[in-house]
């Protein structure tokens, strides 16, 4: 029994526009599903994608506050020239520089047109084969504890764990990393970016949710009503969803 991270859920006032932005940013396709906009590799709507972690943009009435998101995407590049060209293209699509206290660093911090922060990394050997998304990065207080929880919650393998950083990746060693970065920030607002997990075919979703609770997850009531997914928070309060199998 295990769950697969299948998509990053991004909230936006204009889901279609932000979906188009991320499709252009990643070189993927945006699919209008009626309410949400799903962004994934060109060629279809399969969920889960065999390699990628997709992006699902969900409309909400509230604008993003000035508080930095506690989860963000890191984008991969293959050379300094690629990084510069990608930053320029993203800015032409509506991204703008973002300042999150990063100081002088070799990566570029930007925000999408609604203010969701992300990073365009300098070329790194670690991310040479991830595809356009190098990592989904989550701020936390205890990376070791997050590695234990998320390593138990999902079928992803813990690749690195220290007091300051933890990294997980799919058991096949493909697609992006899931990383937890130690920061002094504390959560002060609902998550505008979070992960969605999917059970394997034939697995009991209710049993998976019960297993997550035993690992330390707790239920989250966002006023979602009767929906086919389950909203939870991990031991540090990061929101996530367990989706119903398609």
C-alpha positions as a Python dict, from the first residue, in 0.01 Angstrom:
ca = {
    (1, 'X'): (0, 0, 0),
    (2, 'X'): (132, 342, -95),
    (3, 'X'): (33, 664, -266),
    (4, 'X'): (184, 843, -565),
    (5, 'X'): (237, 1221, -588),
    (6, 'X'): (62, 1295, -917),
    (7, 'X'): (10, 1670, -932),
    (8, 'X'): (86, 2002, -773),
    (9, 'X'): (-235, 2185, -689),
    (10, 'X'): (-208, 2562, -747),
    (11, 'X'): (-488, 2798, -646),
    (12, 'X'): (-555, 3101, -866),
    (13, 'X'): (-823, 3361, -921),
    (14, 'X'): (-794, 3305, -1297),
    (15, 'X'): (-719, 2934, -1329),
    (16, 'X'): (-726, 2931, -1707),
    (17, 'X'): (-476, 3217, -1736),
    (18, 'X'): (-241, 3068, -1478),
    (19, 'X'): (-278, 2728, -1641),
    (20, 'X'): (-175, 2880, -1974),
    (21, 'X'): (121, 3047, -1805),
    (22, 'X'): (248, 2721, -1658),
    (23, 'X'): (191, 2533, -1982),
    (24, 'X'): (404, 2787, -2167),
    (25, 'X'): (661, 2793, -1886),
    (26, 'X'): (706, 2416, -1886),
    (27, 'X'): (657, 2348, -2255),
    (28, 'X'): (349, 2140, -2173),
    (29, 'X'): (-21, 2153, -2264),
    (30, 'X'): (-308, 2309, -2070),
    (31, 'X'): (-639, 2119, -2063),
    (32, 'X'): (-959, 2292, -1953),
    (33, 'X'): (-1148, 2040, -1738),
    (34, 'X'): (-1447, 2267, -1686),
    (35, 'X'): (-1349, 2391, -1340),
    (36, 'X'): (-978, 2324, -1306),
    (37, 'X'): (-703, 2354, -1566),
    (38, 'X'): (-462, 2062, -1578),
    (39, 'X'): (-113, 2120, -1715),
    (40, 'X'): (91, 1822, -1826),
    (41, 'X'): (329, 1691, -2092),
    (42, 'X'): (208, 1720, -2448),
    (43, 'X'): (7, 1421, -2561),
    (44, 'X'): (-281, 1361, -2326),
    (45, 'X'): (-454, 1376, -1993),
    (46, 'X'): (-339, 1048, -1842),
    (47, 'X'): (-328, 1052, -1464),
    (48, 'X'): (-88, 957, -1335),
    (49, 'X'): (161, 1056, -1599),
    (50, 'X'): (427, 782, -1617),
    (51, 'X'): (706, 1030, -1542),
    (52, 'X'): (591, 1384, -1468),
    (53, 'X'): (419, 1539, -1170),
    (54, 'X'): (159, 1758, -1337),
    (55, 'X'): (7, 2092, -1232),
    (56, 'X'): (-363, 2134, -1154),
    (57, 'X'): (-476, 2496, -1131),
    (58, 'X'): (-790, 2544, -922),
    (59, 'X'): (-999, 2864, -920),
    (60, 'X'): (-1048, 3042, -587),
    (61, 'X'): (-1200, 3385, -514),
    (62, 'X'): (-917, 3506, -291),
    (63, 'X'): (-604, 3674, -423),
    (64, 'X'): (-267, 3561, -294),
    (65, 'X'): (-144, 3756, 6),
    (66, 'X'): (209, 3891, 36),
    (67, 'X'): (301, 3587, 250),
    (68, 'X'): (547, 3359, 72),
    (69, 'X'): (408, 3021, -26),
    (70, 'X'): (551, 2733, 176),
    (71, 'X'): (567, 2514, -135),
    (72, 'X'): (704, 2606, -477),
    (73, 'X'): (845, 2465, -798),
    (74, 'X'): (1212, 2466, -895),
    (75, 'X'): (1264, 2465, -1272),
    (76, 'X'): (1562, 2285, -1426),
    (77, 'X'): (1805, 2428, -1682),
    (78, 'X'): (2088, 2269, -1877),
    (79, 'X'): (2330, 2563, -1912),
    (80, 'X'): (2382, 2922, -1805),
    (81, 'X'): (2252, 3032, -2145),
    (82, 'X'): (1942, 2815, -2106),
    (83, 'X'): (1879, 2966, -1761),
    (84, 'X'): (1908, 3321, -1896),
    (85, 'X'): (1683, 3247, -2193),
    (86, 'X'): (1424, 3076, -1976),
    (87, 'X'): (1412, 3365, -1730),
    (88, 'X'): (1369, 3612, -2016),
    (89, 'X'): (1090, 3403, -2170),
    (90, 'X'): (911, 3364, -1838),
    (91, 'X'): (921, 3737, -1782),
    (92, 'X'): (774, 3792, -2127),
    (93, 'X'): (489, 3559, -2023),
    (94, 'X'): (411, 3771, -1717),
    (95, 'X'): (645, 3642, -1446),
    (96, 'X'): (813, 3903, -1230),
    (97, 'X'): (1112, 3905, -994),
    (98, 'X'): (1035, 3795, -639),
    (99, 'X'): (1231, 3872, -324),
    (100, 'X'): (1206, 3612, -49),
    (101, 'X'): (1528, 3694, 133),
    (102, 'X'): (1743, 3490, -104),
    (103, 'X'): (2033, 3736, -122),
    (104, 'X'): (2306, 3664, -379),
    (105, 'X'): (2232, 3319, -520),
    (106, 'X'): (2297, 3149, -855),
    (107, 'X'): (1929, 3080, -915),
    (108, 'X'): (1657, 3329, -1009),
    (109, 'X'): (1346, 3373, -798),
    (110, 'X'): (1032, 3471, -989),
    (111, 'X'): (659, 3478, -927),
    (112, 'X'): (386, 3379, -1171),
    (113, 'X'): (129, 3643, -1275),
    (114, 'X'): (-69, 3588, -952),
    (115, 'X'): (235, 3598, -725),
    (116, 'X'): (313, 3229, -670),
    (117, 'X'): (689, 3208, -622),
    (118, 'X'): (915, 2967, -810),
    (119, 'X'): (1286, 2932, -887),
    (120, 'X'): (1475, 2894, -1212),
    (121, 'X'): (1782, 2699, -1109),
    (122, 'X'): (2132, 2723, -1247),
    (123, 'X'): (2232, 2397, -1421),
    (124, 'X'): (2283, 2117, -1168),
    (125, 'X'): (2389, 1761, -1243),
    (126, 'X'): (2132, 1629, -993),
    (127, 'X'): (1847, 1756, -1210),
    (128, 'X'): (1982, 1664, -1552),
    (129, 'X'): (1703, 1409, -1617),
    (130, 'X'): (1404, 1544, -1424),
    (131, 'X'): (1225, 1720, -1707),
    (132, 'X'): (1125, 2087, -1676),
    (133, 'X'): (1033, 2061, -1307),
    (134, 'X'): (1346, 1984, -1108),
    (135, 'X'): (1176, 1965, -770),
    (136, 'X'): (867, 2042, -567),
    (137, 'X'): (1014, 2220, -265),
    (138, 'X'): (839, 2253, 71),
    (139, 'X'): (952, 2473, 359),
    (140, 'X'): (956, 2297, 694),
    (141, 'X'): (1101, 2300, 1045),
    (142, 'X'): (1229, 1940, 1051),
    (143, 'X'): (1335, 1780, 721),
    (144, 'X'): (1412, 1449, 892),
    (145, 'X'): (1058, 1425, 1029),
    (146, 'X'): (913, 1521, 690),
    (147, 'X'): (1124, 1252, 520),
    (148, 'X'): (987, 994, 763),
    (149, 'X'): (626, 1098, 709),
    (150, 'X'): (634, 1145, 332),
    (151, 'X'): (858, 844, 281),
    (152, 'X'): (598, 637, 466),
    (153, 'X'): (302, 809, 301),
    (154, 'X'): (419, 761, -58),
    (155, 'X'): (606, 504, -260),
    (156, 'X'): (886, 754, -323),
    (157, 'X'): (1237, 676, -204),
    (158, 'X'): (1427, 896, 39),
    (159, 'X'): (1744, 991, -151),
    (160, 'X'): (1900, 1233, 99),
    (161, 'X'): (1826, 1349, 450),
    (162, 'X'): (2010, 1595, 674),
    (163, 'X'): (1908, 1840, 942),
    (164, 'X'): (1857, 2106, 673),
    (165, 'X'): (1734, 1921, 366),
    (166, 'X'): (1557, 1604, 260),
    (167, 'X'): (1492, 1475, -91),
    (168, 'X'): (1266, 1199, -222),
    (169, 'X'): (1214, 1068, -575),
    (170, 'X'): (998, 812, -748),
    (171, 'X'): (1114, 450, -707),
    (172, 'X'): (1190, 440, -1080),
    (173, 'X'): (1426, 737, -1042),
    (174, 'X'): (1238, 950, -1295),
    (175, 'X'): (1066, 1288, -1284),
    (176, 'X'): (1111, 1562, -1024),
    (177, 'X'): (1229, 1539, -667),
    (178, 'X'): (1017, 1617, -362),
    (179, 'X'): (1233, 1823, -130),
    (180, 'X'): (1193, 1959, 222),
    (181, 'X'): (1400, 2261, 312),
    (182, 'X'): (1453, 2377, 668),
    (183, 'X'): (1345, 2740, 711),
    (184, 'X'): (1264, 2963, 1008),
    (185, 'X'): (925, 3057, 862),
    (186, 'X'): (606, 2936, 1022),
    (187, 'X'): (277, 2874, 851),
    (188, 'X'): (40, 3170, 881),
    (189, 'X'): (-203, 3118, 593),
    (190, 'X'): (-371, 2832, 404),
    (191, 'X'): (-146, 2667, 148),
    (192, 'X'): (-191, 2808, -200),
    (193, 'X'): (29, 2533, -348),
    (194, 'X'): (13, 2173, -231),
    (195, 'X'): (52, 1811, -344),
    (196, 'X'): (-220, 1572, -457),
    (197, 'X'): (-166, 1198, -403),
    (198, 'X'): (-332, 908, -584),
    (199, 'X'): (-379, 546, -473),
    (200, 'X'): (-279, 260, -698),
    (201, 'X'): (-559, 82, -890),
    (202, 'X'): (-734, -164, -665),
    (203, 'X'): (-609, -11, -341),
    (204, 'X'): (-866, 92, -81),
    (205, 'X'): (-864, 471, -60),
    (206, 'X'): (-1023, 473, 285),
    (207, 'X'): (-757, 233, 410),
    (208, 'X'): (-486, 457, 263),
    (209, 'X'): (-631, 759, 442),
    (210, 'X'): (-644, 563, 768),
    (211, 'X'): (-280, 466, 717),
    (212, 'X'): (-186, 833, 670),
    (213, 'X'): (-363, 924, 994),
    (214, 'X'): (-165, 654, 1172),
    (215, 'X'): (154, 813, 1033),
    (216, 'X'): (59, 1151, 1179),
    (217, 'X'): (-172, 1317, 925),
    (218, 'X'): (-490, 1484, 1045),
    (219, 'X'): (-814, 1572, 872),
    (220, 'X'): (-868, 1919, 730),
    (221, 'X'): (-1209, 2081, 691),
    (222, 'X'): (-1198, 2361, 434),
    (223, 'X'): (-1572, 2363, 387),
    (224, 'X'): (-1522, 2130, 92),
    (225, 'X'): (-1845, 1942, 155),
    (226, 'X'): (-1914, 1610, -17),
    (227, 'X'): (-1622, 1565, -256),
    (228, 'X'): (-1447, 1255, -393),
    (229, 'X'): (-1114, 1346, -238),
    (230, 'X'): (-988, 1370, 121),
    (231, 'X'): (-816, 1681, 257),
    (232, 'X'): (-543, 1622, 515),
    (233, 'X'): (-247, 1798, 672),
    (234, 'X'): (91, 1646, 744),
    (235, 'X'): (254, 1666, 1091),
    (236, 'X'): (380, 2021, 1021),
    (237, 'X'): (48, 2146, 885),
    (238, 'X'): (113, 2123, 511),
    (239, 'X'): (-211, 2061, 328),
    (240, 'X'): (-249, 1779, 76),
    (241, 'X'): (-523, 1575, -85),
    (242, 'X'): (-578, 1206, -145),
    (243, 'X'): (-764, 1178, -474),
    (244, 'X'): (-1012, 910, -569),
    (245, 'X'): (-883, 673, -838),
    (246, 'X'): (-995, 780, -1185),
}
